[in-house]
mmCIF file of N, CA and C in Angstrom:
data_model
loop_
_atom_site.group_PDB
_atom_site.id
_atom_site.type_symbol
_atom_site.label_atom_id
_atom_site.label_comp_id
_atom_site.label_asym_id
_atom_site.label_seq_id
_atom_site.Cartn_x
_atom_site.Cartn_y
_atom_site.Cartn_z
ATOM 1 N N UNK A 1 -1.625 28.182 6.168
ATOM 2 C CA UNK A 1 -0.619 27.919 5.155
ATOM 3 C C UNK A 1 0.285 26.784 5.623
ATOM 4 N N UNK A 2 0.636 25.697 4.576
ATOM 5 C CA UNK A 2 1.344 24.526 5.140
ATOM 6 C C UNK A 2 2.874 25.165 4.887
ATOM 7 N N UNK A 3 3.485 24.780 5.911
ATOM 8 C CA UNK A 3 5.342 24.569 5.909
ATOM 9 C C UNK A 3 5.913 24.360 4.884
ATOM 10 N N UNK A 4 6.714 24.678 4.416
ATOM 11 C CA UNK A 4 7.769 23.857 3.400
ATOM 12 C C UNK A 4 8.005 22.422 3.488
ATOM 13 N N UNK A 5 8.170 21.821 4.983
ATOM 14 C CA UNK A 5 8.196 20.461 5.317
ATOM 15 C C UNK A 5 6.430 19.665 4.520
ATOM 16 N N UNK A 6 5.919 20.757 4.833
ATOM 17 C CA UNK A 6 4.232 19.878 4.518
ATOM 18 C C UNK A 6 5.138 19.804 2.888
ATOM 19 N N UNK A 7 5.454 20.602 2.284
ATOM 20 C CA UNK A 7 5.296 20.351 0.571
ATOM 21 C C UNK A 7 6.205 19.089 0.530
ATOM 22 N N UNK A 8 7.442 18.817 1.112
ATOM 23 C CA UNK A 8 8.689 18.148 1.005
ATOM 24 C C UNK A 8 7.545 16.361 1.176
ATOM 25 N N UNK A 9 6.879 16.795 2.091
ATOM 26 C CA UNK A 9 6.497 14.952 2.522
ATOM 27 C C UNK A 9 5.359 14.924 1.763
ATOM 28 N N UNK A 10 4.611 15.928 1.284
ATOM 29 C CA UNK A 10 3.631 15.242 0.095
ATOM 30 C C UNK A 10 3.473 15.350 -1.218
ATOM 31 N N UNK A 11 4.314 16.027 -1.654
ATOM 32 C CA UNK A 11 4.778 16.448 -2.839
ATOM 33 C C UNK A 11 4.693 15.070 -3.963
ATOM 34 N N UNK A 12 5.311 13.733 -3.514
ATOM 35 C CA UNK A 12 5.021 12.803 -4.241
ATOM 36 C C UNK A 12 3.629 12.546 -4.927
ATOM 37 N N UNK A 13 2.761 12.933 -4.077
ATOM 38 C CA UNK A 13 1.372 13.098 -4.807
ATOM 39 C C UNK A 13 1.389 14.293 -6.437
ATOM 40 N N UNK A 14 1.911 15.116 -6.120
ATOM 41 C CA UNK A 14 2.221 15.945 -7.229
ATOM 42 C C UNK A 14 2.953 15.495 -8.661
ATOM 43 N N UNK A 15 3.946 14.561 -7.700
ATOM 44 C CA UNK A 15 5.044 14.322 -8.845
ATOM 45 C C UNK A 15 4.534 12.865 -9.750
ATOM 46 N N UNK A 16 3.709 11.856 -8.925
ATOM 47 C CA UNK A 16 3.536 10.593 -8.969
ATOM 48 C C UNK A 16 2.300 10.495 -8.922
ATOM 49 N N UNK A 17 1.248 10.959 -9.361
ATOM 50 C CA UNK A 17 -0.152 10.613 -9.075
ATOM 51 C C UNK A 17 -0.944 9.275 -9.513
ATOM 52 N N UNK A 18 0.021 8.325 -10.333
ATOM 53 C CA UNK A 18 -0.472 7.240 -10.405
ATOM 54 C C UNK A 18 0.168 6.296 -9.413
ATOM 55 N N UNK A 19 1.196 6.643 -8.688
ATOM 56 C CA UNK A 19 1.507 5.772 -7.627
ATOM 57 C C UNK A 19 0.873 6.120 -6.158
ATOM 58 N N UNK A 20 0.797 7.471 -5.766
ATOM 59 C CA UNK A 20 0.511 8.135 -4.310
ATOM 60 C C UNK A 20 -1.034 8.746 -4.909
ATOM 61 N N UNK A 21 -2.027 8.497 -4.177
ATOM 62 C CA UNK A 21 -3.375 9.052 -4.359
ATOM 63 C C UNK A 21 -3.746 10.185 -3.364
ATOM 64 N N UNK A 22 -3.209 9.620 -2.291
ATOM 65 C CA UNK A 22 -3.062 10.814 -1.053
ATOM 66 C C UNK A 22 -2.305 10.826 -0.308
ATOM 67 N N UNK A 23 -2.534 11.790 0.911
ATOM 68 C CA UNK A 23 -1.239 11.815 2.208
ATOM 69 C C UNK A 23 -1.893 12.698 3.516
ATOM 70 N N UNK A 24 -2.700 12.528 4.060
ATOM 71 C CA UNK A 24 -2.374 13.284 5.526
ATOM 72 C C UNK A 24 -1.883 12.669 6.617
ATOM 73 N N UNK A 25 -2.080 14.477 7.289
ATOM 74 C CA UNK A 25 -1.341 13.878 8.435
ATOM 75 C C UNK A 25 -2.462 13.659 9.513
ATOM 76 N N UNK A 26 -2.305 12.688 10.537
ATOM 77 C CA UNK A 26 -3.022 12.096 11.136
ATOM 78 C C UNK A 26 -2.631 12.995 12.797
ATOM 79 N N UNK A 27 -1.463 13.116 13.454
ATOM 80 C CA UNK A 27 -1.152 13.812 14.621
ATOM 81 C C UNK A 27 0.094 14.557 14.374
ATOM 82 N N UNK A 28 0.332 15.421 14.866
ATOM 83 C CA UNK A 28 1.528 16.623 14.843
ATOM 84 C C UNK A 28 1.854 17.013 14.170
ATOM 85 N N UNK A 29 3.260 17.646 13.482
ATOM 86 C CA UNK A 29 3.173 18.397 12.749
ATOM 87 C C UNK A 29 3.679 18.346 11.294
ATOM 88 N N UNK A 30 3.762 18.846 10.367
ATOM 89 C CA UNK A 30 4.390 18.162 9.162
ATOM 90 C C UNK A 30 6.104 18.695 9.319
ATOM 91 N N UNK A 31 6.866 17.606 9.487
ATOM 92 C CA UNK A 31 7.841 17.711 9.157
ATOM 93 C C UNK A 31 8.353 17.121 10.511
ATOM 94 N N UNK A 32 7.981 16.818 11.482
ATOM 95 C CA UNK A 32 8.627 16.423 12.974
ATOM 96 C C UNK A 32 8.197 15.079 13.157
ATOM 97 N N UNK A 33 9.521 15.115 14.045
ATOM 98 C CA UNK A 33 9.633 13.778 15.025
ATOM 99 C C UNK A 33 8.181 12.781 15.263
ATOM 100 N N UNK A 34 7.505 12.035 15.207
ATOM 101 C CA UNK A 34 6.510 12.002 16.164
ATOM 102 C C UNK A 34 5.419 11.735 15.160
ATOM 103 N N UNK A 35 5.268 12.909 14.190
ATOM 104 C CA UNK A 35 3.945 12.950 13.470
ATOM 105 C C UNK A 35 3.746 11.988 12.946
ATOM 106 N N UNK A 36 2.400 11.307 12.261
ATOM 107 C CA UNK A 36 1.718 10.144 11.884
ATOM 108 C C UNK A 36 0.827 10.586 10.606
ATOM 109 N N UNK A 37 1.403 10.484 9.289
ATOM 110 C CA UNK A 37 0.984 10.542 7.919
ATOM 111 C C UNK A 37 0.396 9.213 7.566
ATOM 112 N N UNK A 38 -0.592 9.149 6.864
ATOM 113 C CA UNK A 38 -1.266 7.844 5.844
ATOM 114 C C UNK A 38 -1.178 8.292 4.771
ATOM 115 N N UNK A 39 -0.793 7.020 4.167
ATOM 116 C CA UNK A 39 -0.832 7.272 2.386
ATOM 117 C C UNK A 39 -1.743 6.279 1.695
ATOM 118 N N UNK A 40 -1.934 6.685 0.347
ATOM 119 C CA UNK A 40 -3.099 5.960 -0.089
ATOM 120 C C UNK A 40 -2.359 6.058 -1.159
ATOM 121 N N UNK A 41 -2.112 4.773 -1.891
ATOM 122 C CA UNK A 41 -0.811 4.388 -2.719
ATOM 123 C C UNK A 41 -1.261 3.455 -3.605
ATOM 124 N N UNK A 42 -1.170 2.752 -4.751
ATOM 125 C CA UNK A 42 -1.399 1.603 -5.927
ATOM 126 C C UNK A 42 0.513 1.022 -5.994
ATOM 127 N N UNK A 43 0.438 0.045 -5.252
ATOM 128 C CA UNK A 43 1.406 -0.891 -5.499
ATOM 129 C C UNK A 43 1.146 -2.385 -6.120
ATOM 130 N N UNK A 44 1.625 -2.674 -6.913
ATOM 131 C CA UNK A 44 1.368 -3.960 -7.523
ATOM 132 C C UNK A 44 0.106 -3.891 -8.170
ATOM 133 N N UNK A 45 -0.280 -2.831 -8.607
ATOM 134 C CA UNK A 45 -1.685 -2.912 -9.254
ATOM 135 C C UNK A 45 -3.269 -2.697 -8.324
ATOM 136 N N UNK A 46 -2.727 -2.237 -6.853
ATOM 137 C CA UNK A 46 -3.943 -2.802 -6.467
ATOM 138 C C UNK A 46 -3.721 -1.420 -5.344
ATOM 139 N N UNK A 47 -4.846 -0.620 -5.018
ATOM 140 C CA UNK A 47 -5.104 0.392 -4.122
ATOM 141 C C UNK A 47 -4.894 0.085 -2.324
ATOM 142 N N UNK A 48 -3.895 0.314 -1.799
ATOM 143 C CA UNK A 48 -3.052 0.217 -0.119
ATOM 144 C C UNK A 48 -3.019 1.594 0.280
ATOM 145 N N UNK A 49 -2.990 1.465 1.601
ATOM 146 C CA UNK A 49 -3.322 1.908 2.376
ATOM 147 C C UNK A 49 -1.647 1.687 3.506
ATOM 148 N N UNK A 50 -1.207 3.115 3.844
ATOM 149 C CA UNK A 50 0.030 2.940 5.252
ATOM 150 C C UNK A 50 -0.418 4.230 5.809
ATOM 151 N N UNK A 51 0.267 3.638 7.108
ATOM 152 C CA UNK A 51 0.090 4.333 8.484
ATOM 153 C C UNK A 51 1.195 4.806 8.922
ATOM 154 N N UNK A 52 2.211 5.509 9.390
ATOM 155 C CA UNK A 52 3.550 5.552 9.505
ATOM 156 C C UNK A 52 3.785 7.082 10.481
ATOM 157 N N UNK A 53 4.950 6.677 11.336
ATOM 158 C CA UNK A 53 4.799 7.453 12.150
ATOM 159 C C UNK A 53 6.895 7.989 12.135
ATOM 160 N N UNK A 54 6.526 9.230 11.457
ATOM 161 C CA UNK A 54 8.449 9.750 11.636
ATOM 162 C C UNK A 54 8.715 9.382 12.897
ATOM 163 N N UNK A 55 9.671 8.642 12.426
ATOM 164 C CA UNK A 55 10.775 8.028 14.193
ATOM 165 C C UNK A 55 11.534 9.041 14.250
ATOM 166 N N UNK A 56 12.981 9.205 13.675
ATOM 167 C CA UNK A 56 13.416 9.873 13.362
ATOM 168 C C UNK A 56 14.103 10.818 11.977
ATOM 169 N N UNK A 57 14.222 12.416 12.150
ATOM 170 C CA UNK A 57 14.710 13.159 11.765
ATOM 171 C C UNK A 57 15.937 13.560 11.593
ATOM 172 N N UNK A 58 17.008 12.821 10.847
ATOM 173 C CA UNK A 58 18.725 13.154 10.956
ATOM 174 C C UNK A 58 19.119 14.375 10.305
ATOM 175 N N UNK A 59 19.300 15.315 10.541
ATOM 176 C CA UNK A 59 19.354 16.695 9.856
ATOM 177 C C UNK A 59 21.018 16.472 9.306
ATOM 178 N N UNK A 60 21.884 15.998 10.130
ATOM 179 C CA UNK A 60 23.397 16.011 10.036
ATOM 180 C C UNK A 60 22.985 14.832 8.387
ATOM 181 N N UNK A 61 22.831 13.760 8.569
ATOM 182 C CA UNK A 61 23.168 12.636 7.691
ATOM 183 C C UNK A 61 21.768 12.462 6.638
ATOM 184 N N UNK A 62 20.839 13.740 6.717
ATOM 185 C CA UNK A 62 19.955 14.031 5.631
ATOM 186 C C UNK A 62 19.225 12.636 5.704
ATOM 187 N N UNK A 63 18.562 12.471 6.582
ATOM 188 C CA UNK A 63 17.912 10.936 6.638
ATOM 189 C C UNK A 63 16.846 11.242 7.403
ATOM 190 N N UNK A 64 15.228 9.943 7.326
ATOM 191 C CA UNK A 64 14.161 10.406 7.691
ATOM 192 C C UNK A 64 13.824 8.726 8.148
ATOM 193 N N UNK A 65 13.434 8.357 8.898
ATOM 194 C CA UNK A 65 13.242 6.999 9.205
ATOM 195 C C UNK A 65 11.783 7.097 9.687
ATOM 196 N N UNK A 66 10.670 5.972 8.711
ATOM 197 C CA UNK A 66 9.321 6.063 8.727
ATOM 198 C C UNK A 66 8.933 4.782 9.710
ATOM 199 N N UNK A 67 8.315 4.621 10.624
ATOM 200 C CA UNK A 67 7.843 3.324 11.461
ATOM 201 C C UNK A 67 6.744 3.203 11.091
ATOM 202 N N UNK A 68 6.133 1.760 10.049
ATOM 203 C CA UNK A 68 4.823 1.800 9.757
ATOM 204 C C UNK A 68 4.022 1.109 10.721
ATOM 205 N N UNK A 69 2.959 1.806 10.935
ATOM 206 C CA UNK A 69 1.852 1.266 12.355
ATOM 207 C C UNK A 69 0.571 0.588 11.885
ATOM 208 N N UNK A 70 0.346 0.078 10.852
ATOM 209 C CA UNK A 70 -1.121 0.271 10.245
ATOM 210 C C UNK A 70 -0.649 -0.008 8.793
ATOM 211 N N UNK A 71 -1.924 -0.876 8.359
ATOM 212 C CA UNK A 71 -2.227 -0.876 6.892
ATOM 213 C C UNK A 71 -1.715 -2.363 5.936
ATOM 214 N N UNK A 72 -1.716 -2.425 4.774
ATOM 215 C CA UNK A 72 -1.465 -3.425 4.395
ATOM 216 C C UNK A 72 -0.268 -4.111 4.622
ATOM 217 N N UNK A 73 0.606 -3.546 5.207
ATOM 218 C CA UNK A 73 2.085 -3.740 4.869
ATOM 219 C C UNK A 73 1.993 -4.793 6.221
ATOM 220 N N UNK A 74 1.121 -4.411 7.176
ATOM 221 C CA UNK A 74 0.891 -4.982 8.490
ATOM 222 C C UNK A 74 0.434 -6.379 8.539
ATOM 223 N N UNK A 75 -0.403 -6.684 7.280
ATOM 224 C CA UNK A 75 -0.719 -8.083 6.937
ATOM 225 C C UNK A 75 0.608 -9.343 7.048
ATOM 226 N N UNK A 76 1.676 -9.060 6.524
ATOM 227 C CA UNK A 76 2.424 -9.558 5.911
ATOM 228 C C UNK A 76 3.781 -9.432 6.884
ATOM 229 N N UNK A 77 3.878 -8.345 7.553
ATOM 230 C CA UNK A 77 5.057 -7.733 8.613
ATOM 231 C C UNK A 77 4.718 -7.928 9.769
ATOM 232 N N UNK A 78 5.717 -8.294 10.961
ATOM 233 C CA UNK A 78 5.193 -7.818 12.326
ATOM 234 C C UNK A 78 5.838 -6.622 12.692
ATOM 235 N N UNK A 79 6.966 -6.149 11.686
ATOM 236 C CA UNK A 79 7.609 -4.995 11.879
ATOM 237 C C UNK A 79 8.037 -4.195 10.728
ATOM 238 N N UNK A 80 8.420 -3.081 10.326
ATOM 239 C CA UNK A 80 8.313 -2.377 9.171
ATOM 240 C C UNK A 80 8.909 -1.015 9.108
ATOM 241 N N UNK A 81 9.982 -0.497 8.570
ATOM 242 C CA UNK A 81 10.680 0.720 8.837
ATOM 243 C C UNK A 81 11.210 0.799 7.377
ATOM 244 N N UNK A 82 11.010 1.959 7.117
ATOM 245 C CA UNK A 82 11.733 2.891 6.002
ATOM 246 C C UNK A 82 12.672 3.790 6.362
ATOM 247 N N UNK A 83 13.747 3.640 5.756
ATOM 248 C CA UNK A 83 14.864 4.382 5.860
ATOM 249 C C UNK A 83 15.390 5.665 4.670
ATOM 250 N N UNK A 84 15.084 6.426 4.317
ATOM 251 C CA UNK A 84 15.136 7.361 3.516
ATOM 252 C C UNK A 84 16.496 8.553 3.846
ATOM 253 N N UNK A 85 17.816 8.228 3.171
ATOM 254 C CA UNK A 85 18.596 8.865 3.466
ATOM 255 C C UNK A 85 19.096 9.840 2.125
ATOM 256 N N UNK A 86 19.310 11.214 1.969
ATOM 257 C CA UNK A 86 19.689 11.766 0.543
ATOM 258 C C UNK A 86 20.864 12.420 0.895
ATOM 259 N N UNK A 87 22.016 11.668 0.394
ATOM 260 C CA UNK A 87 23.072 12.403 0.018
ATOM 261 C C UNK A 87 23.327 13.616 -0.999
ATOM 262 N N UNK A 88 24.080 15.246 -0.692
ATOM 263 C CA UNK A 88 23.790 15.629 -1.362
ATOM 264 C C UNK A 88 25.399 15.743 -2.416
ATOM 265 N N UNK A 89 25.145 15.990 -3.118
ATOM 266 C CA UNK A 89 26.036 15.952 -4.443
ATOM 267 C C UNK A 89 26.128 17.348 -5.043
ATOM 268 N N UNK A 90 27.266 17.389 -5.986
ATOM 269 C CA UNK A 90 27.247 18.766 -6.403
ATOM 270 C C UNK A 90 26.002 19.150 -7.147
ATOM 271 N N UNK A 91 25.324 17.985 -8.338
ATOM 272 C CA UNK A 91 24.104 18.689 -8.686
ATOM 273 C C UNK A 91 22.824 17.682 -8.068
ATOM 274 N N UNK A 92 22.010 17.904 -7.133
ATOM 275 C CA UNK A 92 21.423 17.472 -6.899
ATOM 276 C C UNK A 92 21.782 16.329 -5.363
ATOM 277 N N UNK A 93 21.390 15.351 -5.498
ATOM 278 C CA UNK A 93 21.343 14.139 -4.169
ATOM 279 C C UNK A 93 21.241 12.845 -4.547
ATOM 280 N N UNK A 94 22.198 12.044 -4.210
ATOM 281 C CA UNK A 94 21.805 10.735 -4.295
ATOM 282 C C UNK A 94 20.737 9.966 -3.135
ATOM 283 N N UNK A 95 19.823 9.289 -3.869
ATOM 284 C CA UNK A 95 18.805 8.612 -2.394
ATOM 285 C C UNK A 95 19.263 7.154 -2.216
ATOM 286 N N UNK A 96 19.313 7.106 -0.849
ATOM 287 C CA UNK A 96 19.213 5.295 -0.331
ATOM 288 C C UNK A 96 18.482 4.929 0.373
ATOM 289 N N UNK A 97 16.928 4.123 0.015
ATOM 290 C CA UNK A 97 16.735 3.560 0.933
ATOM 291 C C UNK A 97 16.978 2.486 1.766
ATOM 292 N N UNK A 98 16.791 1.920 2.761
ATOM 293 C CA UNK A 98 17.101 0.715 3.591
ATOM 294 C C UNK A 98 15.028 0.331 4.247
ATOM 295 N N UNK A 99 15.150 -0.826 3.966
ATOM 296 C CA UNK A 99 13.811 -1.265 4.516
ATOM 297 C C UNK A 99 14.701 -2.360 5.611
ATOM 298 N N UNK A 100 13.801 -2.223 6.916
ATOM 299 C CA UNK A 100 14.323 -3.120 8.050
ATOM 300 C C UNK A 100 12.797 -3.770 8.318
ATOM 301 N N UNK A 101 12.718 -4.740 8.379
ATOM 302 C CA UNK A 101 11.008 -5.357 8.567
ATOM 303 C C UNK A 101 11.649 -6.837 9.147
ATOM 304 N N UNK A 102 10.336 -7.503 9.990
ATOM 305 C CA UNK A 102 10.546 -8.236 10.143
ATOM 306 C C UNK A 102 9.510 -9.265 9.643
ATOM 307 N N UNK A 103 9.145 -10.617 9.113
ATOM 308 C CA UNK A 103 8.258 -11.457 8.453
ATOM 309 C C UNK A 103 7.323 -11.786 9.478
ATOM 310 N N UNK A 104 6.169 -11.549 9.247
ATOM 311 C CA UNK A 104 5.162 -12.844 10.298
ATOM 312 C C UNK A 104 5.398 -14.308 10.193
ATOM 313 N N UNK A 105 5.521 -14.395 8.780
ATOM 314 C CA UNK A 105 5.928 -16.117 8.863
ATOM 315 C C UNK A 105 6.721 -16.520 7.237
ATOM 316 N N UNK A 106 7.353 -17.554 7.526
ATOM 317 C CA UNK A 106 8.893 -17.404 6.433
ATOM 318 C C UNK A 106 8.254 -17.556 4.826
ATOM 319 N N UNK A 107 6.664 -17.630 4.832
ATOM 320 C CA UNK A 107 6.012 -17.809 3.800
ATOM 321 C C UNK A 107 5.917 -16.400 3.229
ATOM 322 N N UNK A 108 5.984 -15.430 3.975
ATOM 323 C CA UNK A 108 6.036 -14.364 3.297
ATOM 324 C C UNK A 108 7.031 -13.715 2.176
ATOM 325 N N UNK A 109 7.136 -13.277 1.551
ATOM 326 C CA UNK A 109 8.203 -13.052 0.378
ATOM 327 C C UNK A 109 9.115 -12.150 0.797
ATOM 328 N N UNK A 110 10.060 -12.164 0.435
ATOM 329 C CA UNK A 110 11.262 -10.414 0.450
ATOM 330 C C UNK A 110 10.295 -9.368 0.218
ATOM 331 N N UNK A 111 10.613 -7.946 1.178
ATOM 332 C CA UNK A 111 9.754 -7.109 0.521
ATOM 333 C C UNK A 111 9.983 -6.325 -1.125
ATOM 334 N N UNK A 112 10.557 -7.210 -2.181
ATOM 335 C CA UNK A 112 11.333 -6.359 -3.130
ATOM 336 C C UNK A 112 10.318 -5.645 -4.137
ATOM 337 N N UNK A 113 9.057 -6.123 -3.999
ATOM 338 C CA UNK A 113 8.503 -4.821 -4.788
ATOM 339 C C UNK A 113 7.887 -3.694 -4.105
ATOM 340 N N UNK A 114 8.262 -3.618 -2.660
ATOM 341 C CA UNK A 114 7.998 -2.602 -2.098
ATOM 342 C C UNK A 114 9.441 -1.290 -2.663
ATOM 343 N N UNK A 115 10.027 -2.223 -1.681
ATOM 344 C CA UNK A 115 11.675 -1.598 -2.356
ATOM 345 C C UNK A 115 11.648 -0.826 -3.951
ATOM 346 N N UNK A 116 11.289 -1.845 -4.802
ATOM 347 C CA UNK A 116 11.312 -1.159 -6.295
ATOM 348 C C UNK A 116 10.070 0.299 -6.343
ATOM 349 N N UNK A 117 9.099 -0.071 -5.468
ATOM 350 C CA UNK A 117 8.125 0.936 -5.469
ATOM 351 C C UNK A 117 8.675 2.203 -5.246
ATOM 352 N N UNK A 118 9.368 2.512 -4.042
ATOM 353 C CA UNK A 118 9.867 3.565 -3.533
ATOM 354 C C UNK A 118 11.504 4.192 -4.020
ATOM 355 N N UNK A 119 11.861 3.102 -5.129
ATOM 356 C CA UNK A 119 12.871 3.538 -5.939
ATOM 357 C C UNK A 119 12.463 4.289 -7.127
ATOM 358 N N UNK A 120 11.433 3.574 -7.187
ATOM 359 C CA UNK A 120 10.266 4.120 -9.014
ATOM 360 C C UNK A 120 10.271 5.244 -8.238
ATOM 361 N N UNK A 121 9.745 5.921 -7.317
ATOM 362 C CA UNK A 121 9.049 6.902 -6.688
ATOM 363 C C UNK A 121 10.211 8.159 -6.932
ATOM 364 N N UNK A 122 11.130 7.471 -6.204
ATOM 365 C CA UNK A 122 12.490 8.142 -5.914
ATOM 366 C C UNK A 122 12.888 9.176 -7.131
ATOM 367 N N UNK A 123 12.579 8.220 -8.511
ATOM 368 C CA UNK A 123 13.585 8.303 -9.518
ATOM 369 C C UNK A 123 12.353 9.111 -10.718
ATOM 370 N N UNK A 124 10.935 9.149 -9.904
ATOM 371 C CA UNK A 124 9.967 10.420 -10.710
ATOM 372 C C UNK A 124 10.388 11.715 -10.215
ATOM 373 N N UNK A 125 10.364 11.852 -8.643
ATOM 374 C CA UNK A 125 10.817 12.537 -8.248
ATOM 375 C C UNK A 125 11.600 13.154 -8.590
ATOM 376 N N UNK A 126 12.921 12.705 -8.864
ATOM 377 C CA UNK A 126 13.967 13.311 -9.609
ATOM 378 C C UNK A 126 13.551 14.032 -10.755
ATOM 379 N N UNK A 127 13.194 13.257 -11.316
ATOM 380 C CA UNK A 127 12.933 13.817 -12.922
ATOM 381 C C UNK A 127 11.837 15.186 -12.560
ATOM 382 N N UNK A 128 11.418 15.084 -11.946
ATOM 383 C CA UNK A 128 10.368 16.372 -11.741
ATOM 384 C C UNK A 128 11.533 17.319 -11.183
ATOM 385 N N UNK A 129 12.049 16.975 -10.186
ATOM 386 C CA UNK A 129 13.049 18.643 -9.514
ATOM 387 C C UNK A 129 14.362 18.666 -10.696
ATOM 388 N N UNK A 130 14.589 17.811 -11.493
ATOM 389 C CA UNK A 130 15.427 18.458 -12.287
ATOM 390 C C UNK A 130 15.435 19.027 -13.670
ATOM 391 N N UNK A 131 14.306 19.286 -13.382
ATOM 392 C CA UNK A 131 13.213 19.982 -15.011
ATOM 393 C C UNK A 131 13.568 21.587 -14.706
#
């Protein structure tokens, strides 16, 4: 039987199935420090692939910071971090992400439709837990 943490980190597949196609986990455990999830995702129209390994777990400041190791995002990045923080509110949580990446070369673009991706994501999400 998976954790509550397993439902929390793949649940987007549930909520979003035209954006997230899949999710395992690759080493340790669902919901910790350490572990290494792939997702299989349609951004911009076109079927990707990430590798990502929880850095850290902020339990105090409700925040989850993803280090991506692998995959398309790697083409384009020499470095790559998701920042996923949810404030909670009287009904529900506000989300912020922060993307920290660094460019392979200045030809590469802003990551902003990554950004919009994981806001779209954010904001199905919602609409599903507040049904």
């Amino acid at each position: 039987m998976r954790s509550s943490a397993a439902d929390h980190i793949t649940f987007p597949i549930n909520f979003s199935p035209e954006k997230v196609q899949g999710c395992a986990l690759h080493e340790g455990d669902w919901g910790t420090e350490g572990s290494v999830i792939c997702w299989d995702y349609v951004h911009d129209g076109k079927a990707k692939v990430v590798k990502e390994i929880v850095e850290a777990i902020d339990e105090q400041n409700h925040s989850v910071t993803f280090k991506v190791v692998a995959g398309d995002l790697m083409e384009e990045y020499k470095s790559f971090k998701a920042v996923l923080q949810a404030t909670p509110k009287s009904e529900g949580s506000v989300v912020h992400w922060t993307l920290e990446y660094e460019k392979l070369s200045a030809d590469v673009p802003e990551p902003n439709t990554s950004l919009q991706f994981v806001l779209d994501l954010s904001k199905d999400i919602g609409s599903h837990l507040s049904q």
